[in-house]
Amino acid sequence: MTQIGSPNRKPTVFLLFFAGVLIAFLCLSVIFTYSSSDPIHAHSRSRSTDTCKCAGNDENPPPGFNLGFDPPVLTFYDDPSFGYTFDTPVKNWDKKRRQWLTLHPSFVSGSEERIFLVTGSQSQPCRNPKGDHFLLRFYRNKVDYSRIHGYDIFYNNVLLDPKMVGCWAKLSAVRAAMLAHPEAEWIWWIDEDAAFTDMDFKVPLERYKDRNFVVHGWPREVYEEKNWLGLNAGSFLVRNCQWSLDFLDAWADMGPQSKNHEKWEKILWKTFKHGADDQTALAYLLVKEKEDNLRSKVHIEIEYYLEGYWVVIKDTLKNITDKYAEIEKREKVLRRRHAELVSEAYAKLWEPHLKDAGYGYGSWRRPFVTHFAGCQPCSGKNNPAFSRESCWEAMDKVLNYADNQVLRNYGFTHPDLSNPSVVTPLSFRH
Ligand SMILES: *[C@@H]1O[C@H](CO)[C@@H](O)[C@H](O)[C@H]1NC(C)=O
């Protein structure tokens, strides 16, 4: 190493200076190339006639998002009547989104599949002393999943509409995220108390190509039994399009900020014998409509755990871990060390070995999302059907189970899922 004051110092500084000039020159020419191209014409072929989709284009993918470029052409953002809240309706969103993408060509490639995650919790500290600690770990888990798959994520912790309190807050966050992220095709809401427990699995978007809203549940329970517990609003995907904005408007019309709230409270009580919350309201939207436009655009996902109930999942993790370990022991390539950012390549290599595993309930595939519904980690007011301790225990186990899939890329593992503090170096030679 060059010591300060050593005879080598001057030439080194000189060389560094030259390298700096060269890098600055290269950066400038990249920026210049971007801003001097004609974005509208260069990418006009990517325009789609389909009203609910913004087509991407995978030819010549640009090197990355051009984060420093916003042309001075007026867009919906410049319209004085445009707003992020439910009291400022948006019209022609598909066209507006498409125009924005055309003006920002570096975001076009891959936009058809782009997912943006949204989650959140309250603005105040949790009443439960352990609550914030668990929320941090749940959030870390979501950040891990997002990083591995190249998704962006937004954690909201304020009421964007002060009257849309409690579980209703997610609707205003989702709506604002749709408008703030015209580059994303899907907004994925996920509750703060849900964790990704299969870091490899990706939502099968090709299955939803004609759908605009995806939620986990049992279609028969919802449509025939008219049971509001036949779905769970803790994890849902919504396509970033006008249909979805209208759908959210109809959903939010039942919320506490709405002038129609009292009327809806009565209707929801009559229908479900349960108060008005985000989930009864969502169930009502699906139940009341017959074979209409709305149902045909909604997919109630039953085949994998877009959201899974922790009580059902927690005791299956041991056997699932053993199954995966057994396969890994046989298949050397699955034990190969690799950079975290190429994890999806290894997820693909796993697939042939998991073809008999199944998905969701009764399967030995890793459960995709484990949701601690009823545990209320922040308030601590858990469902009396189970003890608070059983919630904490299961959260530790589930979060460490997920963490092990992440930590292995860093060379470590939690040997004991009930102890979040201890890791040991991982051996890749079995
Ligand atoms: C785990 O596997 C063992 C042995 O096959 C079986 O007896 C047990 O019921 C399984 N446990 C769970 C929770 O599925």
mmCIF file of N, CA, C and O in Angstrom, residues 242-292:
data_model
loop_
_atom_site.group_PDB
_atom_site.id
_atom_site.type_symbol
_atom_site.label_atom_id
_atom_site.label_comp_id
_atom_site.label_asym_id
_atom_site.label_seq_id
_atom_site.Cartn_x
_atom_site.Cartn_y
_atom_site.Cartn_z
ATOM 1 N N GLN A 242 -56.922 1.657 -15.239
ATOM 2 C CA GLN A 242 -58.154 2.379 -14.907
ATOM 3 C C GLN A 242 -59.180 1.477 -14.228
ATOM 4 O O GLN A 242 -59.849 1.878 -13.282
ATOM 5 N N TRP A 243 -59.297 0.250 -14.722
ATOM 6 C CA TRP A 243 -60.243 -0.686 -14.103
ATOM 7 C C TRP A 243 -59.983 -0.766 -12.601
ATOM 8 O O TRP A 243 -60.896 -0.740 -11.786
ATOM 9 N N SER A 244 -58.717 -0.866 -12.236
ATOM 10 C CA SER A 244 -58.363 -1.029 -10.830
ATOM 11 C C SER A 244 -58.648 0.230 -10.023
ATOM 12 O O SER A 244 -59.061 0.150 -8.863
ATOM 13 N N LEU A 245 -58.420 1.389 -10.636
ATOM 14 C CA LEU A 245 -58.742 2.633 -9.925
ATOM 15 C C LEU A 245 -60.238 2.689 -9.637
ATOM 16 O O LEU A 245 -60.661 3.075 -8.547
ATOM 17 N N ASP A 246 -61.057 2.247 -10.622
ATOM 18 C CA ASP A 246 -62.509 2.232 -10.409
ATOM 19 C C ASP A 246 -62.882 1.214 -9.335
ATOM 20 O O ASP A 246 -63.758 1.447 -8.501
ATOM 21 N N PHE A 247 -62.197 0.071 -9.376
ATOM 22 C CA PHE A 247 -62.440 -0.984 -8.399
ATOM 23 C C PHE A 247 -62.095 -0.474 -6.989
ATOM 24 O O PHE A 247 -62.868 -0.653 -6.038
ATOM 25 N N LEU A 248 -60.949 0.189 -6.870
ATOM 26 C CA LEU A 248 -60.560 0.743 -5.564
ATOM 27 C C LEU A 248 -61.559 1.806 -5.098
ATOM 28 O O LEU A 248 -61.864 1.901 -3.908
ATOM 29 N N ASP A 249 -62.078 2.601 -6.056
ATOM 30 C CA ASP A 249 -63.090 3.604 -5.692
ATOM 31 C C ASP A 249 -64.318 2.931 -5.091
ATOM 32 O O ASP A 249 -64.847 3.369 -4.072
ATOM 33 N N ALA A 250 -64.760 1.842 -5.737
ATOM 34 C CA ALA A 250 -65.951 1.139 -5.251
ATOM 35 C C ALA A 250 -65.671 0.509 -3.881
ATOM 36 O O ALA A 250 -66.525 0.518 -2.984
ATOM 37 N N TRP A 251 -64.465 -0.003 -3.733
ATOM 38 C CA TRP A 251 -64.066 -0.625 -2.466
ATOM 39 C C TRP A 251 -64.011 0.436 -1.361
ATOM 40 O O TRP A 251 -64.570 0.297 -0.267
ATOM 41 N N ALA A 252 -63.344 1.542 -1.678
ATOM 42 C CA ALA A 252 -63.162 2.603 -0.680
ATOM 43 C C ALA A 252 -64.475 3.300 -0.350
ATOM 44 O O ALA A 252 -64.602 3.910 0.715
ATOM 45 N N ASP A 253 -65.464 3.181 -1.231
ATOM 46 C CA ASP A 253 -66.749 3.831 -0.963
ATOM 47 C C ASP A 253 -67.383 3.278 0.315
ATOM 48 O O ASP A 253 -68.229 3.912 0.927
ATOM 49 N N MET A 254 -66.972 2.071 0.723
ATOM 50 C CA MET A 254 -67.516 1.477 1.944
ATOM 51 C C MET A 254 -66.721 1.903 3.180
ATOM 52 O O MET A 254 -67.075 1.573 4.298
ATOM 53 N N GLY A 255 -65.616 2.604 2.991
ATOM 54 C CA GLY A 255 -64.705 2.952 4.082
ATOM 55 C C GLY A 255 -65.190 4.099 4.951
ATOM 56 O O GLY A 255 -66.144 4.802 4.612
ATOM 57 N N PRO A 256 -64.529 4.296 6.085
ATOM 58 C CA PRO A 256 -64.957 5.289 7.075
ATOM 59 C C PRO A 256 -64.900 6.741 6.584
ATOM 60 O O PRO A 256 -65.536 7.613 7.168
ATOM 61 N N GLN A 257 -64.135 6.997 5.524
ATOM 62 C CA GLN A 257 -64.032 8.363 5.006
ATOM 63 C C GLN A 257 -65.182 8.694 4.068
ATOM 64 O O GLN A 257 -65.369 9.839 3.677
ATOM 65 N N SER A 258 -65.973 7.667 3.705
ATOM 66 C CA SER A 258 -66.986 7.838 2.666
ATOM 67 C C SER A 258 -68.294 8.362 3.252
ATOM 68 O O SER A 258 -68.685 7.996 4.358
ATOM 69 N N LYS A 259 -68.979 9.182 2.453
ATOM 70 C CA LYS A 259 -70.284 9.668 2.908
ATOM 71 C C LYS A 259 -71.304 8.527 2.950
ATOM 72 O O LYS A 259 -72.336 8.626 3.587
ATOM 73 N N ASN A 260 -70.993 7.442 2.266
ATOM 74 C CA ASN A 260 -71.910 6.289 2.238
ATOM 75 C C ASN A 260 -71.583 5.234 3.293
ATOM 76 O O ASN A 260 -72.158 4.148 3.287
ATOM 77 N N HIS A 261 -70.648 5.549 4.172
ATOM 78 C CA HIS A 261 -70.152 4.535 5.103
ATOM 79 C C HIS A 261 -71.256 3.901 5.950
ATOM 80 O O HIS A 261 -71.330 2.677 6.089
ATOM 81 N N GLU A 262 -72.145 4.749 6.498
ATOM 82 C CA GLU A 262 -73.202 4.214 7.385
ATOM 83 C C GLU A 262 -74.101 3.236 6.660
ATOM 84 O O GLU A 262 -74.439 2.181 7.182
ATOM 85 N N LYS A 263 -74.445 3.599 5.442
ATOM 86 C CA LYS A 263 -75.288 2.723 4.617
ATOM 87 C C LYS A 263 -74.573 1.373 4.417
ATOM 88 O O LYS A 263 -75.155 0.310 4.612
ATOM 89 N N TRP A 264 -73.297 1.440 4.098
ATOM 90 C CA TRP A 264 -72.537 0.206 3.851
ATOM 91 C C TRP A 264 -72.377 -0.631 5.108
ATOM 92 O O TRP A 264 -72.417 -1.858 5.060
ATOM 93 N N GLU A 265 -72.205 0.045 6.242
ATOM 94 C CA GLU A 265 -72.076 -0.704 7.496
ATOM 95 C C GLU A 265 -73.281 -1.607 7.687
ATOM 96 O O GLU A 265 -73.145 -2.770 8.056
ATOM 97 N N LYS A 266 -74.456 -1.036 7.433
ATOM 98 C CA LYS A 266 -75.697 -1.823 7.611
ATOM 99 C C LYS A 266 -75.723 -2.987 6.625
ATOM 100 O O LYS A 266 -76.055 -4.119 6.989
ATOM 101 N N ILE A 267 -75.392 -2.691 5.391
ATOM 102 C CA ILE A 267 -75.448 -3.737 4.353
ATOM 103 C C ILE A 267 -74.445 -4.856 4.660
ATOM 104 O O ILE A 267 -74.779 -6.047 4.571
ATOM 105 N N LEU A 268 -73.243 -4.466 5.056
ATOM 106 C CA LEU A 268 -72.213 -5.476 5.323
ATOM 107 C C LEU A 268 -72.594 -6.311 6.544
ATOM 108 O O LEU A 268 -72.378 -7.528 6.587
ATOM 109 N N TRP A 269 -73.175 -5.660 7.524
ATOM 110 C CA TRP A 269 -73.598 -6.408 8.709
ATOM 111 C C TRP A 269 -74.684 -7.410 8.335
ATOM 112 O O TRP A 269 -74.646 -8.578 8.743
ATOM 113 N N LYS A 270 -75.614 -6.946 7.520
ATOM 114 C CA LYS A 270 -76.722 -7.816 7.108
ATOM 115 C C LYS A 270 -76.195 -9.004 6.292
ATOM 116 O O LYS A 270 -76.655 -10.131 6.426
ATOM 117 N N THR A 271 -75.214 -8.743 5.454
ATOM 118 C CA THR A 271 -74.700 -9.789 4.567
ATOM 119 C C THR A 271 -73.808 -10.785 5.302
ATOM 120 O O THR A 271 -73.915 -11.993 5.100
ATOM 121 N N PHE A 272 -72.915 -10.268 6.127
ATOM 122 C CA PHE A 272 -71.876 -11.149 6.711
ATOM 123 C C PHE A 272 -71.940 -11.292 8.228
ATOM 124 O O PHE A 272 -71.133 -12.025 8.803
ATOM 125 N N LYS A 273 -72.809 -10.542 8.871
ATOM 126 C CA LYS A 273 -72.834 -10.507 10.343
ATOM 127 C C LYS A 273 -71.453 -10.125 10.868
ATOM 128 O O LYS A 273 -70.926 -10.699 11.825
ATOM 129 N N HIS A 274 -70.866 -9.177 10.221
ATOM 130 C CA HIS A 274 -69.546 -8.693 10.628
ATOM 131 C C HIS A 274 -69.442 -7.234 10.215
ATOM 132 O O HIS A 274 -70.043 -6.831 9.225
ATOM 133 N N GLY A 275 -68.635 -6.477 10.975
ATOM 134 C CA GLY A 275 -68.510 -5.039 10.720
ATOM 135 C C GLY A 275 -67.852 -4.726 9.383
ATOM 136 O O GLY A 275 -67.331 -5.607 8.701
ATOM 137 N N ALA A 276 -67.875 -3.435 9.055
ATOM 138 C CA ALA A 276 -67.281 -3.000 7.795
ATOM 139 C C ALA A 276 -65.772 -2.897 7.962
ATOM 140 O O ALA A 276 -65.276 -2.063 8.710
ATOM 141 N N ASP A 277 -65.040 -3.748 7.311
ATOM 142 C CA ASP A 277 -63.588 -3.553 7.221
ATOM 143 C C ASP A 277 -63.164 -3.833 5.788
ATOM 144 O O ASP A 277 -64.000 -4.149 4.932
ATOM 145 N N ASP A 278 -61.865 -3.722 5.527
ATOM 146 C CA ASP A 278 -61.404 -3.862 4.150
ATOM 147 C C ASP A 278 -61.795 -5.215 3.566
ATOM 148 O O ASP A 278 -62.107 -5.334 2.387
ATOM 149 N N GLN A 279 -61.800 -6.233 4.436
ATOM 150 C CA GLN A 279 -62.055 -7.580 3.925
ATOM 151 C C GLN A 279 -63.536 -7.867 3.674
ATOM 152 O O GLN A 279 -63.886 -8.452 2.653
ATOM 153 N N THR A 280 -64.423 -7.429 4.593
ATOM 154 C CA THR A 280 -65.855 -7.633 4.324
ATOM 155 C C THR A 280 -66.263 -6.813 3.101
ATOM 156 O O THR A 280 -67.061 -7.269 2.275
ATOM 157 N N ALA A 281 -65.684 -5.629 2.986
ATOM 158 C CA ALA A 281 -66.020 -4.775 1.841
ATOM 159 C C ALA A 281 -65.583 -5.436 0.536
ATOM 160 O O ALA A 281 -66.327 -5.456 -0.446
ATOM 161 N N LEU A 282 -64.384 -5.996 0.543
ATOM 162 C CA LEU A 282 -63.891 -6.670 -0.662
ATOM 163 C C LEU A 282 -64.778 -7.882 -0.983
ATOM 164 O O LEU A 282 -65.183 -8.082 -2.131
ATOM 165 N N ALA A 283 -65.086 -8.660 0.040
ATOM 166 C CA ALA A 283 -65.935 -9.833 -0.178
ATOM 167 C C ALA A 283 -67.282 -9.395 -0.754
ATOM 168 O O ALA A 283 -67.811 -10.023 -1.667
ATOM 169 N N TYR A 284 -67.809 -8.283 -0.232
ATOM 170 C CA TYR A 284 -69.102 -7.825 -0.723
ATOM 171 C C TYR A 284 -69.043 -7.463 -2.208
ATOM 172 O O TYR A 284 -69.946 -7.813 -2.982
ATOM 173 N N LEU A 285 -67.968 -6.789 -2.590
ATOM 174 C CA LEU A 285 -67.830 -6.419 -4.007
ATOM 175 C C LEU A 285 -67.896 -7.660 -4.904
ATOM 176 O O LEU A 285 -68.479 -7.635 -5.984
ATOM 177 N N LEU A 286 -67.286 -8.744 -4.433
ATOM 178 C CA LEU A 286 -67.237 -9.961 -5.249
ATOM 179 C C LEU A 286 -68.548 -10.737 -5.191
ATOM 180 O O LEU A 286 -68.974 -11.333 -6.165
ATOM 181 N N VAL A 287 -69.182 -10.703 -4.042
ATOM 182 C CA VAL A 287 -70.400 -11.495 -3.844
ATOM 183 C C VAL A 287 -71.606 -10.874 -4.532
ATOM 184 O O VAL A 287 -72.397 -11.543 -5.171
ATOM 185 N N LYS A 288 -71.732 -9.563 -4.404
ATOM 186 C CA LYS A 288 -72.978 -8.928 -4.863
ATOM 187 C C LYS A 288 -73.101 -8.945 -6.374
ATOM 188 O O LYS A 288 -74.179 -9.054 -6.916
ATOM 189 N N GLU A 289 -71.978 -8.861 -7.058
ATOM 190 C CA GLU A 289 -72.056 -8.800 -8.510
ATOM 191 C C GLU A 289 -72.220 -10.218 -9.049
ATOM 192 O O GLU A 289 -71.563 -11.131 -8.589
ATOM 193 N N LYS A 290 -73.050 -10.356 -10.039
ATOM 194 C CA LYS A 290 -73.203 -11.687 -10.641
ATOM 195 C C LYS A 290 -72.095 -11.908 -11.686
ATOM 196 O O LYS A 290 -70.961 -11.584 -11.436
ATOM 197 N N GLU A 291 -72.418 -12.470 -12.805
ATOM 198 C CA GLU A 291 -71.377 -12.748 -13.815
ATOM 199 C C GLU A 291 -71.023 -11.475 -14.572
ATOM 200 O O GLU A 291 -71.330 -11.341 -15.727
ATOM 201 N N ASP A 292 -70.421 -10.569 -13.909
ATOM 202 C CA ASP A 292 -70.225 -9.303 -14.592
ATOM 203 C C ASP A 292 -68.749 -9.035 -14.843
ATOM 204 O O ASP A 292 -67.885 -9.841 -14.544
#
